[in-house]
């Protein structure tokens, strides 16, 4: 999948509609993945407040944005899988909908406790960084990236950036998108 060509309109300024995504065959991997992951049994039980602003529907929207970005950037399958998990579980440690800089850390802890975290130590370290820092200022994240193994820093930052963007894109619905 990493060597696939982008859809012919990818470089244009034309807006993409949801109907185009659903109907065009080149987007079928995105649609299939979204349908598969948005049907996880008991998913709402992972959240303290599943119907809140940062609950289940938010996670599904972040998943959708993540899948779209992964497809447009032709990310390899291992990166996609890690991002899918991060998108789904990045807010399961949230206790309220207010400004919170620690829910990412809580979400990582909860992922580990529920066996939702990757078993591979390198992937877990990347996941931990992405989810922990998705709710923290990028300048602090960039500073703390120095704590990540030097061989994993580039990938970690790239995946973190995708998650942060996908999460940010969902803020359009509450008029809070910081471009």
mmCIF file of C-alpha atoms in Angstrom, residues 6-178:
data_model
loop_
_atom_site.group_PDB
_atom_site.id
_atom_site.type_symbol
_atom_site.label_atom_id
_atom_site.label_comp_id
_atom_site.label_asym_id
_atom_site.label_seq_id
_atom_site.Cartn_x
_atom_site.Cartn_y
_atom_site.Cartn_z
ATOM 1 C CA UNK A 6 -2.323 9.147 -4.889
ATOM 2 C CA UNK A 7 -5.770 9.724 -6.367
ATOM 3 C CA UNK A 8 -5.680 11.970 -9.446
ATOM 4 C CA UNK A 9 -7.289 14.893 -7.606
ATOM 5 C CA UNK A 10 -4.876 14.753 -4.611
ATOM 6 C CA UNK A 11 -2.820 17.709 -5.783
ATOM 7 C CA UNK A 12 -5.785 19.866 -6.765
ATOM 8 C CA UNK A 13 -7.610 22.523 -4.776
ATOM 9 C CA UNK A 14 -10.939 20.744 -5.219
ATOM 10 C CA UNK A 15 -12.676 19.912 -1.951
ATOM 11 C CA UNK A 16 -13.233 16.259 -1.192
ATOM 12 C CA UNK A 17 -16.745 15.310 -0.170
ATOM 13 C CA UNK A 18 -17.637 12.413 2.062
ATOM 14 C CA UNK A 19 -19.695 10.968 -0.778
ATOM 15 C CA UNK A 20 -16.564 10.906 -2.983
ATOM 16 C CA UNK A 21 -14.711 9.020 -0.300
ATOM 17 C CA UNK A 22 -17.499 6.508 0.126
ATOM 18 C CA UNK A 23 -18.082 5.971 -3.598
ATOM 19 C CA UNK A 24 -14.621 6.004 -5.175
ATOM 20 C CA UNK A 25 -12.820 2.650 -5.358
ATOM 21 C CA UNK A 26 -9.422 4.137 -4.486
ATOM 22 C CA UNK A 27 -10.824 5.105 -1.090
ATOM 23 C CA UNK A 28 -12.226 1.650 -0.312
ATOM 24 C CA UNK A 29 -9.308 0.820 2.049
ATOM 25 C CA UNK A 30 -10.176 3.882 4.136
ATOM 26 C CA UNK A 31 -13.879 3.067 4.167
ATOM 27 C CA UNK A 32 -13.230 -0.601 4.972
ATOM 28 C CA UNK A 33 -10.818 0.236 7.813
ATOM 29 C CA UNK A 34 -13.174 2.829 9.260
ATOM 30 C CA UNK A 35 -16.116 0.432 9.183
ATOM 31 C CA UNK A 36 -14.011 -2.318 10.759
ATOM 32 C CA UNK A 37 -12.600 -0.259 13.607
ATOM 33 C CA UNK A 38 -15.742 1.733 14.367
ATOM 34 C CA UNK A 39 -17.517 -1.520 15.238
ATOM 35 C CA UNK A 40 -15.251 -2.575 18.130
ATOM 36 C CA UNK A 41 -17.427 -4.345 20.668
ATOM 37 C CA UNK A 42 -17.546 -2.614 24.034
ATOM 38 C CA UNK A 43 -15.531 0.360 22.778
ATOM 39 C CA UNK A 44 -17.600 2.841 24.780
ATOM 40 C CA UNK A 45 -16.662 1.038 28.017
ATOM 41 C CA UNK A 46 -13.068 2.308 27.658
ATOM 42 C CA UNK A 47 -14.200 5.905 28.209
ATOM 43 C CA UNK A 48 -15.043 7.551 31.517
ATOM 44 C CA UNK A 49 -17.666 9.641 29.686
ATOM 45 C CA UNK A 50 -18.400 7.927 26.339
ATOM 46 C CA UNK A 51 -21.014 10.484 25.208
ATOM 47 C CA UNK A 52 -18.978 13.570 26.054
ATOM 48 C CA UNK A 53 -17.324 15.949 23.578
ATOM 49 C CA UNK A 54 -14.171 13.804 23.778
ATOM 50 C CA UNK A 55 -15.989 10.479 23.868
ATOM 51 C CA UNK A 56 -16.659 7.723 21.374
ATOM 52 C CA UNK A 57 -17.875 9.863 18.471
ATOM 53 C CA UNK A 58 -14.810 12.093 18.779
ATOM 54 C CA UNK A 59 -12.558 9.021 18.668
ATOM 55 C CA UNK A 60 -14.332 7.786 15.520
ATOM 56 C CA UNK A 61 -13.930 11.156 13.824
ATOM 57 C CA UNK A 62 -10.244 11.281 14.763
ATOM 58 C CA UNK A 63 -9.945 7.745 13.397
ATOM 59 C CA UNK A 64 -11.500 8.862 10.116
ATOM 60 C CA UNK A 65 -9.146 11.844 9.810
ATOM 61 C CA UNK A 66 -6.211 9.591 10.672
ATOM 62 C CA UNK A 67 -7.148 7.065 8.001
ATOM 63 C CA UNK A 68 -7.477 9.825 5.415
ATOM 64 C CA UNK A 69 -4.075 11.285 6.272
ATOM 65 C CA UNK A 70 -2.484 7.831 6.232
ATOM 66 C CA UNK A 71 -3.918 7.170 2.786
ATOM 67 C CA UNK A 72 -2.929 10.544 1.355
ATOM 68 C CA UNK A 73 0.613 10.194 2.735
ATOM 69 C CA UNK A 74 0.849 6.513 1.729
ATOM 70 C CA UNK A 75 2.084 5.540 5.196
ATOM 71 C CA UNK A 76 3.251 1.941 5.639
ATOM 72 C CA UNK A 77 0.997 -0.586 7.387
ATOM 73 C CA UNK A 78 2.927 -0.652 10.704
ATOM 74 C CA UNK A 79 2.618 3.128 11.011
ATOM 75 C CA UNK A 80 -1.075 2.988 10.123
ATOM 76 C CA UNK A 81 -1.789 0.368 12.763
ATOM 77 C CA UNK A 82 -0.050 2.390 15.446
ATOM 78 C CA UNK A 83 -1.908 5.538 14.409
ATOM 79 C CA UNK A 84 -5.244 3.713 14.364
ATOM 80 C CA UNK A 85 -4.725 2.614 17.967
ATOM 81 C CA UNK A 86 -3.621 6.102 18.983
ATOM 82 C CA UNK A 87 -6.648 7.676 17.285
ATOM 83 C CA UNK A 88 -9.073 5.313 18.975
ATOM 84 C CA UNK A 89 -7.631 5.449 22.483
ATOM 85 C CA UNK A 90 -5.984 8.881 22.789
ATOM 86 C CA UNK A 91 -8.736 10.248 25.064
ATOM 87 C CA UNK A 92 -9.793 7.208 27.102
ATOM 88 C CA UNK A 93 -8.053 8.696 30.141
ATOM 89 C CA UNK A 94 -10.008 11.952 29.948
ATOM 90 C CA UNK A 95 -12.137 12.737 32.975
ATOM 91 C CA UNK A 96 -13.677 15.997 31.715
ATOM 92 C CA UNK A 97 -13.989 18.104 28.579
ATOM 93 C CA UNK A 98 -12.055 21.071 29.913
ATOM 94 C CA UNK A 99 -8.491 22.044 29.146
ATOM 95 C CA UNK A 100 -6.350 19.157 30.395
ATOM 96 C CA UNK A 101 -2.655 18.478 29.914
ATOM 97 C CA UNK A 102 -2.524 15.108 31.697
ATOM 98 C CA UNK A 103 -5.243 13.071 30.027
ATOM 99 C CA UNK A 104 -2.800 11.836 27.387
ATOM 100 C CA UNK A 105 -0.609 10.313 30.085
ATOM 101 C CA UNK A 106 -3.698 8.840 31.764
ATOM 102 C CA UNK A 107 -4.831 7.417 28.426
ATOM 103 C CA UNK A 108 -1.487 5.630 27.964
ATOM 104 C CA UNK A 109 -1.753 4.169 31.455
ATOM 105 C CA UNK A 110 -5.289 2.991 30.766
ATOM 106 C CA UNK A 111 -4.272 1.510 27.403
ATOM 107 C CA UNK A 112 -1.562 -0.504 29.149
ATOM 108 C CA UNK A 113 -3.944 -1.651 31.905
ATOM 109 C CA UNK A 114 -6.533 -2.776 29.329
ATOM 110 C CA UNK A 115 -3.925 -4.502 27.118
ATOM 111 C CA UNK A 116 -4.639 -2.078 24.275
ATOM 112 C CA UNK A 117 -1.029 -0.911 23.984
ATOM 113 C CA UNK A 118 1.409 -2.426 21.469
ATOM 114 C CA UNK A 119 3.477 -5.349 22.748
ATOM 115 C CA UNK A 120 6.581 -4.244 20.849
ATOM 116 C CA UNK A 121 8.653 -1.968 23.146
ATOM 117 C CA UNK A 122 9.644 0.420 20.334
ATOM 118 C CA UNK A 123 6.048 0.752 19.146
ATOM 119 C CA UNK A 124 4.889 1.220 22.734
ATOM 120 C CA UNK A 125 7.421 4.034 23.237
ATOM 121 C CA UNK A 126 6.173 5.726 20.055
ATOM 122 C CA UNK A 127 2.542 5.268 21.103
ATOM 123 C CA UNK A 128 3.309 6.576 24.575
ATOM 124 C CA UNK A 129 4.868 9.731 23.136
ATOM 125 C CA UNK A 130 2.050 10.328 20.620
ATOM 126 C CA UNK A 131 -0.777 9.928 23.099
ATOM 127 C CA UNK A 132 0.948 11.628 26.039
ATOM 128 C CA UNK A 133 1.876 14.715 24.031
ATOM 129 C CA UNK A 134 -1.209 15.080 21.833
ATOM 130 C CA UNK A 135 -2.655 17.426 24.469
ATOM 131 C CA UNK A 136 0.565 19.293 25.251
ATOM 132 C CA UNK A 137 2.111 22.255 23.437
ATOM 133 C CA UNK A 138 4.227 21.222 20.444
ATOM 134 C CA UNK A 139 7.235 23.135 21.776
ATOM 135 C CA UNK A 140 7.273 20.980 24.899
ATOM 136 C CA UNK A 141 6.783 17.848 22.812
ATOM 137 C CA UNK A 142 9.680 18.839 20.555
ATOM 138 C CA UNK A 143 11.914 19.424 23.601
ATOM 139 C CA UNK A 144 10.946 16.089 25.151
ATOM 140 C CA UNK A 145 11.464 14.257 21.867
ATOM 141 C CA UNK A 146 15.153 14.246 22.860
ATOM 142 C CA UNK A 147 14.210 11.606 25.474
ATOM 143 C CA UNK A 148 13.100 9.222 22.689
ATOM 144 C CA UNK A 149 15.631 6.742 21.324
ATOM 145 C CA UNK A 150 17.542 8.538 18.573
ATOM 146 C CA UNK A 151 16.720 5.841 16.017
ATOM 147 C CA UNK A 152 12.995 6.277 16.605
ATOM 148 C CA UNK A 153 12.750 10.066 16.834
ATOM 149 C CA UNK A 154 11.919 10.824 13.205
ATOM 150 C CA UNK A 155 9.173 8.204 13.022
ATOM 151 C CA UNK A 156 7.820 9.167 16.437
ATOM 152 C CA UNK A 157 7.573 12.840 15.479
ATOM 153 C CA UNK A 158 5.994 12.033 12.094
ATOM 154 C CA UNK A 159 3.319 9.820 13.680
ATOM 155 C CA UNK A 160 2.771 12.267 16.531
ATOM 156 C CA UNK A 161 2.173 15.005 13.944
ATOM 157 C CA UNK A 162 -0.447 12.899 12.164
ATOM 158 C CA UNK A 163 -2.316 12.169 15.397
ATOM 159 C CA UNK A 164 -2.122 15.789 16.515
ATOM 160 C CA UNK A 165 -3.473 16.976 13.139
ATOM 161 C CA UNK A 166 -6.246 14.369 13.024
ATOM 162 C CA UNK A 167 -7.323 15.293 16.553
ATOM 163 C CA UNK A 168 -7.137 18.988 15.702
ATOM 164 C CA UNK A 169 -9.261 18.565 12.596
ATOM 165 C CA UNK A 170 -12.145 17.392 14.753
ATOM 166 C CA UNK A 171 -12.154 20.777 16.483
ATOM 167 C CA UNK A 172 -13.767 22.245 13.347
ATOM 168 C CA UNK A 173 -17.089 21.066 14.766
ATOM 169 C CA UNK A 174 -16.714 23.368 17.789
ATOM 170 C CA UNK A 175 -15.118 26.279 15.891
ATOM 171 C CA UNK A 176 -11.758 25.710 17.580
ATOM 172 C CA UNK A 177 -9.423 24.780 14.704
ATOM 173 C CA UNK A 178 -6.049 26.476 15.051
#
